[in-house]
């Protein structure tokens, strides 16, 4: 059965990396196309005319856009190694937290990189409140998904990216072991996971990316 | 009709009369023929049930199914669709489902959120978001033009109403109100003929029609909301 799976993404995008994790968890072979966002390919513009953004998954010629939508598509199309719970209620809870991460944590994370002084301090506190909320959801589980990493863990890769950015820019420490012991342990498990760690941007290059992109506009503590 | 489960299904919806997010959930429940108890919340004096059911956001709608809370209107609608299999709201095919979810997200981020901001802002800030709203409506009109015709009245296609219709439906009752209160205009039958045709069909649907609220009452309420919000903004 010839399956053609293509992923249009960028190496530094957490949204793009989410899809890589999901495809690899399912053992789906795919062709990866690195996009240059300042010179988008005609293919990308054709496959995502509405937003013109990555990631876009193209399965046998049919495009799917929006990272959480793509994750659900992947889970429904390749049914082994499920990413989402099967129980509708558990699924609803997973969707709630993924949405929380994208609606609250992501905007705050991007804001903290471009704000300065008091405003930056305020946003950092906001992020820490959100992390506390997320931590309470972990409730002694190995992963948000339970025994193995799932939908919410994949969505929470934002945290991994935020920590690299924090280090690159010398920002106030957002996620310390003292303040977030449970989340910290989860984080260690996540980055040690065999599949997840294959999909993390190369460290030095990633640090450099943040320094170049946001370096001059931030104030350190 | 409602689930054939042996036990009594207890479905409760915590809502607020003027909330478009609550109305969507009601449409989904009615579409499936699910019996539910509706509880009107006083948002200035939230019940302990609301606060314990939705501790993160403390908002309506909250669906309580046999005591288990589900929150966020789009999450609730998907839950309803997966838990009660009759009258499917989302398509069966994964790619069609992905498209429906894509458009639901588009509507939420580019239209619903923008409309809310336009309601609560003025001057340059409002102008900027109204411009974005117009652009988003143009994109949606394109999709409507591609999908809808004399035989296909709704985004749900052959099955009639579907996920995208239920998610977008709020504009039929709320958009004009928000425009009047906010003092701007985005809806334009000339520029959005397909959306307007869709709106005319949507409000005539038997399950939708009885749920529509009188415009005058809504204007009074949202005027109060806008003034309170602008008053707070001025104080900052």
Tab-separated table of C-alpha atoms in Angstrom:
chain	number	residue	atom	x	y	z
A	1	UNK	CA	0.000	0.000	0.000
A	2	UNK	CA	1.833	3.078	-1.231
A	3	UNK	CA	1.466	5.855	1.299
A	4	UNK	CA	2.866	9.247	0.491
A	5	UNK	CA	3.382	11.380	3.570
A	6	UNK	CA	5.070	14.765	3.423
A	7	UNK	CA	5.694	17.219	6.218
A	8	UNK	CA	6.380	20.866	5.445
A	9	UNK	CA	8.080	22.384	8.460
A	10	UNK	CA	10.935	24.403	9.882
A	11	UNK	CA	13.643	23.048	12.157
A	12	UNK	CA	13.121	25.599	14.927
A	13	UNK	CA	9.328	25.537	15.094
A	14	UNK	CA	7.796	23.689	18.068
A	15	UNK	CA	4.629	23.210	16.017
A	16	UNK	CA	6.543	21.513	13.233
A	17	UNK	CA	8.451	19.330	15.724
A	18	UNK	CA	5.173	18.169	17.288
A	19	UNK	CA	4.245	16.516	14.010
A	20	UNK	CA	7.643	14.833	13.705
A	21	UNK	CA	7.190	13.316	17.174
A	22	UNK	CA	3.736	11.996	16.306
A	23	UNK	CA	4.823	10.492	12.980
A	24	UNK	CA	7.859	8.855	14.574
A	25	UNK	CA	5.815	7.499	17.498
A	26	UNK	CA	3.610	5.797	14.924
A	27	UNK	CA	6.525	4.666	12.774
A	28	UNK	CA	5.129	6.490	9.752
A	29	UNK	CA	7.644	7.061	6.970
A	30	UNK	CA	7.559	10.614	5.728
A	31	UNK	CA	9.402	13.042	3.523
A	32	UNK	CA	10.414	16.180	5.365
A	33	UNK	CA	10.567	19.483	3.514
A	34	UNK	CA	12.339	22.347	5.267
A	35	UNK	CA	10.645	25.621	4.397
A	36	UNK	CA	12.317	28.996	4.221
A	37	UNK	CA	9.697	31.248	5.780
A	38	UNK	CA	11.021	34.349	4.059
A	39	UNK	CA	10.697	32.563	0.725
A	40	UNK	CA	7.805	30.135	1.005
A	41	UNK	CA	7.566	27.395	-1.570
A	42	UNK	CA	4.702	27.396	-4.096
A	43	UNK	CA	3.764	23.989	-2.684
A	44	UNK	CA	3.285	25.381	0.826
A	45	UNK	CA	1.209	28.277	-0.471
A	46	UNK	CA	-0.918	25.850	-2.438
A	47	UNK	CA	-1.396	23.455	0.489
A	48	UNK	CA	-2.129	26.131	3.094
A	49	UNK	CA	-3.538	29.110	1.202
A	50	UNK	CA	-5.464	30.432	4.205
A	51	UNK	CA	-2.591	30.817	6.677
A	52	UNK	CA	0.483	30.143	4.514
A	53	UNK	CA	2.125	28.593	7.572
A	54	UNK	CA	3.914	25.439	8.592
A	55	UNK	CA	3.440	22.732	9.637
A	56	UNK	CA	1.397	21.185	6.847
A	57	UNK	CA	1.018	17.445	6.525
A	58	UNK	CA	0.246	16.153	3.050
A	59	UNK	CA	-1.065	12.611	2.967
A	60	UNK	CA	-1.497	11.101	-0.497
A	61	UNK	CA	-1.800	14.601	-1.890
A	62	UNK	CA	-4.345	15.857	0.669
A	63	UNK	CA	-3.145	18.660	2.975
A	64	UNK	CA	-3.875	19.045	6.674
A	65	UNK	CA	-2.896	22.245	8.503
A	66	UNK	CA	-2.767	23.440	12.154
A	67	UNK	CA	-0.573	21.341	14.432
A	68	UNK	CA	-3.237	20.061	16.858
A	69	UNK	CA	-5.562	19.285	13.936
A	70	UNK	CA	-2.718	17.384	12.269
A	71	UNK	CA	-2.017	15.420	15.472
A	72	UNK	CA	-5.664	14.332	15.624
A	73	UNK	CA	-5.566	13.419	11.930
A	74	UNK	CA	-2.453	11.308	12.452
A	75	UNK	CA	-4.047	9.557	15.428
A	76	UNK	CA	-7.227	8.781	13.480
A	77	UNK	CA	-5.395	7.615	10.366
A	78	UNK	CA	-2.674	5.447	11.941
A	79	UNK	CA	-4.391	3.760	14.842
A	80	UNK	CA	-1.517	1.920	16.537
A	81	UNK	CA	0.392	3.583	19.408
A	82	UNK	CA	-2.475	5.985	20.158
A	83	UNK	CA	-1.611	9.559	21.066
A	84	UNK	CA	-5.049	10.463	22.407
A	85	UNK	CA	-7.000	8.435	24.991
A	86	UNK	CA	-9.855	6.321	23.600
A	87	UNK	CA	-12.328	7.267	26.330
A	88	UNK	CA	-14.283	10.377	25.246
A	89	UNK	CA	-13.970	12.025	28.658
A	90	UNK	CA	-10.215	11.453	28.919
A	91	UNK	CA	-9.926	12.700	25.344
A	92	UNK	CA	-11.824	15.874	26.244
A	93	UNK	CA	-9.433	16.497	29.128
A	94	UNK	CA	-6.432	16.024	26.832
A	95	UNK	CA	-7.890	18.446	24.287
A	96	UNK	CA	-8.575	20.967	27.039
A	97	UNK	CA	-4.938	20.980	28.157
A	98	UNK	CA	-3.524	21.111	24.637
A	99	UNK	CA	-5.777	24.102	23.984
A	100	UNK	CA	-4.656	25.688	27.251
A	101	UNK	CA	-1.044	25.339	26.169
A	102	UNK	CA	-1.681	26.912	22.758
A	103	UNK	CA	-4.106	29.628	23.924
A	104	UNK	CA	-2.288	30.673	27.111
A	105	UNK	CA	1.255	29.349	27.395
A	106	UNK	CA	2.342	29.942	23.811
A	107	UNK	CA	1.323	33.658	23.644
A	108	UNK	CA	2.935	34.250	27.042
A	109	UNK	CA	6.095	32.446	25.946
A	110	UNK	CA	6.461	34.569	22.814
A	111	UNK	CA	5.737	37.709	24.837
A	112	UNK	CA	8.403	36.988	27.426
A	113	UNK	CA	11.037	36.903	24.698
A	114	UNK	CA	10.240	40.367	23.395
A	115	UNK	CA	9.278	42.242	26.535
A	116	UNK	CA	11.631	44.092	28.837
A	117	UNK	CA	12.014	45.062	32.481
A	118	UNK	CA	8.826	45.132	34.550
A	119	UNK	CA	6.650	43.834	31.725
A	120	UNK	CA	8.933	40.860	31.237
A	121	UNK	CA	8.853	40.148	34.950
A	122	UNK	CA	5.050	40.252	34.848
A	123	UNK	CA	4.839	37.841	31.919
A	124	UNK	CA	7.349	35.496	33.596
A	125	UNK	CA	5.075	35.349	36.635
A	126	UNK	CA	2.123	34.700	34.342
A	127	UNK	CA	3.972	31.774	32.758
A	128	UNK	CA	4.825	30.394	36.175
A	129	UNK	CA	1.151	30.509	37.152
A	130	UNK	CA	0.332	28.576	34.004
A	131	UNK	CA	3.085	26.055	34.703
A	132	UNK	CA	1.699	25.561	38.216
A	133	UNK	CA	-1.700	24.874	36.707
A	134	UNK	CA	-0.187	22.374	34.285
A	135	UNK	CA	1.828	20.749	37.047
A	136	UNK	CA	-1.321	20.048	39.054
A	137	UNK	CA	-2.650	18.122	36.057
A	138	UNK	CA	0.362	15.806	36.082
A	139	UNK	CA	-0.846	14.525	39.469
A	140	UNK	CA	1.856	11.898	39.974
A	141	UNK	CA	1.661	10.522	36.423
A	142	UNK	CA	4.775	9.823	34.407
A	143	UNK	CA	3.452	11.846	31.517
A	144	UNK	CA	0.292	13.865	30.881
A	145	UNK	CA	-0.657	10.888	28.707
A	146	UNK	CA	-0.122	8.450	31.599
A	147	UNK	CA	2.497	5.731	31.249
A	148	UNK	CA	3.631	6.913	27.846
A	149	UNK	CA	3.775	10.314	26.251
A	150	UNK	CA	0.651	11.509	24.507
A	151	UNK	CA	-1.195	14.455	22.995
A	152	UNK	CA	-0.646	16.891	25.853
A	153	UNK	CA	3.027	15.964	26.280
A	154	UNK	CA	3.576	16.594	22.571
A	155	UNK	CA	1.729	19.925	22.796
A	156	UNK	CA	3.771	20.828	25.879
A	157	UNK	CA	6.974	20.799	23.821
A	158	UNK	CA	6.550	24.581	24.028
A	159	UNK	CA	8.070	24.272	27.499
A	160	UNK	CA	11.202	22.640	26.087
A	161	UNK	CA	11.584	25.445	23.573
A	162	UNK	CA	10.952	28.087	26.213
A	163	UNK	CA	13.752	26.708	28.384
A	164	UNK	CA	16.236	26.844	25.507
A	165	UNK	CA	15.177	30.421	24.806
A	166	UNK	CA	15.537	31.275	28.486
A	167	UNK	CA	19.095	29.985	28.513
A	168	UNK	CA	20.015	31.649	25.225
A	169	UNK	CA	18.809	35.052	26.363
A	170	UNK	CA	19.842	34.908	30.018
A	171	UNK	CA	16.281	35.365	31.191
A	172	UNK	CA	14.970	35.009	34.699
A	173	UNK	CA	14.638	31.343	35.495
A	174	UNK	CA	11.120	30.212	34.686
A	175	UNK	CA	11.098	26.523	35.546
A	176	UNK	CA	13.320	25.610	38.487
A	177	UNK	CA	13.456	22.270	40.239
A	178	UNK	CA	12.626	23.944	43.568
A	179	UNK	CA	9.483	25.646	42.323
A	180	UNK	CA	8.256	22.874	40.031
A	181	UNK	CA	9.589	19.498	41.204
A	182	UNK	CA	6.888	17.453	39.464
A	183	UNK	CA	7.083	19.367	36.200
A	184	UNK	CA	10.861	19.215	36.302
A	185	UNK	CA	10.825	15.426	36.567
A	186	UNK	CA	8.314	15.252	33.712
A	187	UNK	CA	10.560	17.491	31.653
A	188	UNK	CA	13.533	15.187	32.233
A	189	UNK	CA	11.482	12.161	31.160
A	190	UNK	CA	10.273	13.992	28.072
A	191	UNK	CA	13.694	15.015	26.819
A	192	UNK	CA	15.064	11.526	27.601
A	193	UNK	CA	12.323	9.809	25.643
A	194	UNK	CA	13.795	7.939	22.681
A	195	UNK	CA	11.432	9.424	20.111
A	196	UNK	CA	11.075	12.913	21.562
A	197	UNK	CA	14.783	13.547	21.778
A	198	UNK	CA	15.219	12.741	18.087
A	199	UNK	CA	12.889	15.608	17.320
A	200	UNK	CA	14.472	18.356	19.404
A	201	UNK	CA	16.351	21.043	17.443
A	202	UNK	CA	20.149	20.695	17.687
A	203	UNK	CA	21.043	22.520	20.880
A	204	UNK	CA	23.849	24.871	19.847
A	205	UNK	CA	22.069	25.868	16.692
A	206	UNK	CA	18.856	26.432	18.650
A	207	UNK	CA	20.586	28.629	21.243
A	208	UNK	CA	22.085	30.610	18.393
A	209	UNK	CA	18.686	30.954	16.760
A	210	UNK	CA	17.199	32.623	19.840
A	211	UNK	CA	20.204	34.889	20.345
A	212	UNK	CA	19.993	36.138	16.773
A	213	UNK	CA	16.213	36.472	16.712
A	214	UNK	CA	15.587	37.981	20.149
A	215	UNK	CA	18.988	38.785	21.600
A	216	UNK	CA	19.162	42.542	21.359
A	217	UNK	CA	15.578	43.180	22.452
A	218	UNK	CA	15.637	41.505	25.860
A	219	UNK	CA	16.920	42.646	29.181
A	220	UNK	CA	18.487	40.056	31.448
A	221	UNK	CA	17.723	39.958	35.152
B	1	UNK	CA	-33.242	9.873	21.192
B	2	UNK	CA	-30.876	9.981	24.139
B	3	UNK	CA	-28.398	7.201	24.905
B	4	UNK	CA	-29.658	3.676	25.350
B	5	UNK	CA	-27.489	3.177	28.458
B	6	UNK	CA	-28.960	1.235	31.360
B	7	UNK	CA	-28.181	3.916	33.905
B	8	UNK	CA	-29.777	7.319	34.059
B	9	UNK	CA	-27.726	9.695	31.967
B	10	UNK	CA	-27.363	12.931	33.838
B	11	UNK	CA	-26.518	15.814	31.556
B	12	UNK	CA	-26.337	19.311	32.955
B	13	UNK	CA	-25.277	22.479	31.179
B	14	UNK	CA	-24.086	25.507	33.139
B	15	UNK	CA	-24.734	28.499	30.956
B	16	UNK	CA	-25.443	32.150	30.528
B	17	UNK	CA	-28.268	33.464	28.379
B	18	UNK	CA	-26.138	35.885	26.370
B	19	UNK	CA	-23.186	33.605	25.753
B	20	UNK	CA	-22.691	32.442	22.144
B	21	UNK	CA	-20.374	29.715	23.442
B	22	UNK	CA	-23.155	28.282	25.573
B	23	UNK	CA	-25.637	28.475	22.704
B	24	UNK	CA	-23.378	26.375	20.499
B	25	UNK	CA	-23.334	23.609	23.047
B	26	UNK	CA	-27.119	23.772	23.292
B	27	UNK	CA	-27.370	23.432	19.523
B	28	UNK	CA	-25.131	20.370	19.635
B	29	UNK	CA	-27.196	18.791	22.428
B	30	UNK	CA	-30.468	19.511	20.635
B	31	UNK	CA	-29.044	18.237	17.334
B	32	UNK	CA	-28.405	14.899	19.013
B	33	UNK	CA	-31.729	14.894	20.833
B	34	UNK	CA	-29.990	14.724	24.220
B	35	UNK	CA	-32.060	15.652	27.246
B	36	UNK	CA	-30.280	18.005	29.593
B	37	UNK	CA	-30.851	20.234	32.579
B	38	UNK	CA	-29.950	23.845	31.945
B	39	UNK	CA	-28.627	25.952	34.813
B	40	UNK	CA	-28.380	29.711	34.303
B	41	UNK	CA	-25.315	31.159	36.004
B	42	UNK	CA	-25.061	34.632	37.448
B	43	UNK	CA	-21.606	35.561	36.195
B	44	UNK	CA	-21.288	38.261	38.860
B	45	UNK	CA	-21.907	35.623	41.514
B	46	UNK	CA	-20.629	32.331	40.173
B	47	UNK	CA	-21.924	29.143	41.743
B	48	UNK	CA	-19.586	26.856	43.643
B	49	UNK	CA	-20.490	24.152	41.117
B	50	UNK	CA	-19.164	26.329	38.294
B	51	UNK	CA	-16.005	27.234	40.183
B	52	UNK	CA	-15.212	23.632	41.104
B	53	UNK	CA	-16.119	22.318	37.647
B	54	UNK	CA	-14.011	24.851	35.777
B	55	UNK	CA	-11.320	25.991	38.213
B	56	UNK	CA	-8.909	27.019	35.442
B	57	UNK	CA	-11.128	29.420	33.500
B	58	UNK	CA	-14.186	29.819	35.750
B	59	UNK	CA	-16.411	30.352	32.711
B	60	UNK	CA	-19.453	28.903	31.016
B	61	UNK	CA	-20.291	26.717	29.222
B	62	UNK	CA	-19.622	23.725	31.440
B	63	UNK	CA	-21.149	20.402	30.506
B	64	UNK	CA	-21.558	17.993	33.396
B	65	UNK	CA	-22.083	14.420	32.276
B	66	UNK	CA	-22.836	12.115	35.170
B	67	UNK	CA	-20.997	14.628	37.321
B	68	UNK	CA	-17.892	14.819	35.108
B	69	UNK	CA	-17.186	18.350	33.883
B	70	UNK	CA	-16.140	19.176	30.322
B	71	UNK	CA	-15.276	22.777	29.441
B	72	UNK	CA	-14.451	24.907	26.365
B	73	UNK	CA	-17.243	24.923	23.794
B	74	UNK	CA	-15.329	23.218	20.956
B	75	UNK	CA	-14.030	20.522	23.309
B	76	UNK	CA	-17.574	19.999	24.632
B	77	UNK	CA	-19.032	19.662	21.122
B	78	UNK	CA	-16.437	17.036	20.157
B	79	UNK	CA	-17.173	15.210	23.419
B	80	UNK	CA	-20.897	15.237	22.673
B	81	UNK	CA	-20.219	13.906	19.179
B	82	UNK	CA	-18.012	11.073	20.415
B	83	UNK	CA	-20.171	10.076	23.338
B	84	UNK	CA	-23.529	10.066	21.557
B	85	UNK	CA	-23.201	8.447	18.149
B	86	UNK	CA	-26.565	9.362	16.580
B	87	UNK	CA	-26.741	12.346	14.180
B	88	UNK	CA	-22.991	12.829	13.719
B	89	UNK	CA	-21.800	16.418	13.977
B	90	UNK	CA	-18.292	15.880	12.588
B	91	UNK	CA	-17.666	13.944	9.354
B	92	UNK	CA	-16.474	10.319	9.601
B	93	UNK	CA	-13.553	10.566	7.183
B	94	UNK	CA	-10.323	11.716	8.919
B	95	UNK	CA	-9.424	14.222	6.213
B	96	UNK	CA	-12.914	15.731	6.234
B	97	UNK	CA	-12.749	15.894	10.034
B	98	UNK	CA	-9.429	17.696	9.800
B	99	UNK	CA	-10.937	20.244	7.404
B	100	UNK	CA	-13.934	20.790	9.695
B	101	UNK	CA	-11.606	21.319	12.676
B	102	UNK	CA	-9.407	23.635	10.624
B	103	UNK	CA	-12.371	25.869	9.781
B	104	UNK	CA	-13.706	25.751	13.335
B	105	UNK	CA	-10.299	26.976	14.553
B	106	UNK	CA	-10.186	29.641	11.847
B	107	UNK	CA	-13.614	30.928	12.858
B	108	UNK	CA	-12.659	30.933	16.522
B	109	UNK	CA	-9.308	32.676	16.145
B	110	UNK	CA	-10.025	35.067	13.299
B	111	UNK	CA	-13.721	35.848	13.691
B	112	UNK	CA	-14.998	35.068	17.188
B	113	UNK	CA	-11.936	36.416	19.007
B	114	UNK	CA	-11.716	39.429	16.704
B	115	UNK	CA	-15.414	40.236	17.165
B	116	UNK	CA	-14.975	40.106	20.918
B	117	UNK	CA	-12.008	42.476	20.727
B	118	UNK	CA	-13.918	44.825	18.416
B	119	UNK	CA	-16.756	44.910	20.946
B	120	UNK	CA	-14.424	45.857	23.770
B	121	UNK	CA	-12.158	48.414	22.095
B	122	UNK	CA	-12.380	51.758	20.367
B	123	UNK	CA	-10.381	54.115	18.158
B	124	UNK	CA	-7.280	52.816	16.452
B	125	UNK	CA	-7.281	49.531	18.346
B	126	UNK	CA	-10.795	48.786	17.163
B	127	UNK	CA	-10.077	49.919	13.610
B	128	UNK	CA	-7.193	47.486	13.363
B	129	UNK	CA	-9.202	44.491	14.525
B	130	UNK	CA	-12.232	45.437	12.384
B	131	UNK	CA	-9.944	45.430	9.342
B	132	UNK	CA	-8.722	41.936	10.301
B	133	UNK	CA	-12.309	40.836	10.821
B	134	UNK	CA	-13.246	42.002	7.315
B	135	UNK	CA	-10.319	40.061	5.848
B	136	UNK	CA	-11.311	36.944	7.746
B	137	UNK	CA	-14.894	37.219	6.544
B	138	UNK	CA	-13.582	37.479	2.988
B	139	UNK	CA	-11.694	34.204	3.442
B	140	UNK	CA	-14.765	32.569	4.953
B	141	UNK	CA	-16.915	33.872	2.095
B	142	UNK	CA	-14.497	32.144	-0.284
B	143	UNK	CA	-14.953	28.861	1.536
B	144	UNK	CA	-18.741	29.344	1.608
B	145	UNK	CA	-18.766	30.066	-2.114
B	146	UNK	CA	-16.790	26.875	-2.747
B	147	UNK	CA	-18.874	24.642	-0.475
B	148	UNK	CA	-22.446	25.925	-0.533
B	149	UNK	CA	-25.045	26.016	-3.286
B	150	UNK	CA	-28.765	25.477	-3.832
B	151	UNK	CA	-28.418	21.793	-2.973
B	152	UNK	CA	-25.869	22.153	-0.155
B	153	UNK	CA	-27.150	24.762	2.268
B	154	UNK	CA	-24.774	24.069	5.144
B	155	UNK	CA	-21.096	23.314	5.743
B	156	UNK	CA	-22.164	19.926	7.103
B	157	UNK	CA	-22.902	18.967	3.516
B	158	UNK	CA	-25.235	16.073	2.802
B	159	UNK	CA	-25.997	15.642	6.483
B	160	UNK	CA	-27.336	19.161	6.831
B	161	UNK	CA	-25.930	20.969	9.849
B	162	UNK	CA	-22.441	20.046	10.937
B	163	UNK	CA	-19.579	21.132	13.152
B	164	UNK	CA	-18.652	24.254	11.213
B	165	UNK	CA	-22.279	25.416	11.085
B	166	UNK	CA	-22.662	24.986	14.836
B	167	UNK	CA	-19.374	26.798	15.496
B	168	UNK	CA	-20.176	29.686	13.131
B	169	UNK	CA	-23.893	29.932	13.965
B	170	UNK	CA	-23.413	32.549	16.693
B	171	UNK	CA	-22.952	35.251	14.061
B	172	UNK	CA	-26.616	34.944	13.099
B	173	UNK	CA	-27.811	36.204	16.469
B	174	UNK	CA	-24.797	38.128	17.814
B	175	UNK	CA	-22.945	39.780	14.910
B	176	UNK	CA	-25.442	42.572	14.267
B	177	UNK	CA	-25.734	43.240	17.995
B	178	UNK	CA	-21.958	43.516	18.397
B	179	UNK	CA	-21.729	45.793	15.367
B	180	UNK	CA	-24.438	48.086	16.706
B	181	UNK	CA	-22.955	48.247	20.189
B	182	UNK	CA	-19.357	48.529	19.003
B	183	UNK	CA	-20.185	51.053	16.300
B	184	UNK	CA	-18.656	49.303	13.294
B	185	UNK	CA	-19.780	47.359	10.246
B	186	UNK	CA	-18.359	44.140	8.848
B	187	UNK	CA	-21.420	42.216	7.669
B	188	UNK	CA	-22.158	43.133	4.065
B	189	UNK	CA	-24.612	41.136	1.911
B	190	UNK	CA	-22.905	42.457	-1.236
B	191	UNK	CA	-19.431	41.350	-0.147
B	192	UNK	CA	-20.545	38.142	1.602
B	193	UNK	CA	-23.521	36.843	-0.393
B	194	UNK	CA	-22.880	33.174	0.388
B	195	UNK	CA	-22.452	33.766	4.101
B	196	UNK	CA	-25.650	35.784	4.155
B	197	UNK	CA	-27.538	33.060	2.337
B	198	UNK	CA	-26.150	30.553	4.822
B	199	UNK	CA	-27.267	32.793	7.707
B	200	UNK	CA	-30.793	33.055	6.293
B	201	UNK	CA	-30.982	29.263	6.038
B	202	UNK	CA	-29.445	28.673	9.453
B	203	UNK	CA	-31.945	30.783	11.383
B	204	UNK	CA	-34.834	28.959	9.714
B	205	UNK	CA	-33.645	25.544	10.871
B	206	UNK	CA	-36.264	24.101	13.243
B	207	UNK	CA	-33.807	23.441	16.051
B	208	UNK	CA	-32.164	26.850	15.752
B	209	UNK	CA	-35.165	29.148	15.371
B	210	UNK	CA	-36.613	28.792	18.892
B	211	UNK	CA	-33.200	29.479	20.449
B	212	UNK	CA	-32.735	32.931	18.926
B	213	UNK	CA	-32.766	35.816	21.370
B	214	UNK	CA	-34.475	39.189	20.893
B	215	UNK	CA	-31.965	41.690	19.570
B	216	UNK	CA	-33.009	44.592	21.810
B	217	UNK	CA	-32.270	42.701	25.025
B	218	UNK	CA	-28.895	41.645	23.710
B	219	UNK	CA	-28.000	45.213	22.728
B	220	UNK	CA	-28.755	46.429	26.251
B	221	UNK	CA	-26.606	43.721	27.814
B	222	UNK	CA	-23.628	44.095	25.486
B	223	UNK	CA	-23.731	47.877	25.750
B	224	UNK	CA	-23.276	47.445	29.482
B	225	UNK	CA	-20.389	45.029	28.909
B	226	UNK	CA	-18.668	47.410	26.485
B	227	UNK	CA	-19.028	50.399	28.768
B	228	UNK	CA	-17.752	48.503	31.779
B	229	UNK	CA	-14.760	47.234	29.798
B	230	UNK	CA	-13.888	50.616	28.303
B	231	UNK	CA	-14.274	52.184	31.731
B	232	UNK	CA	-11.761	49.713	33.140
B	233	UNK	CA	-9.408	50.232	30.214
B	234	UNK	CA	-9.478	53.996	30.765
B	235	UNK	CA	-8.473	53.564	34.398
B	236	UNK	CA	-5.261	51.675	33.574
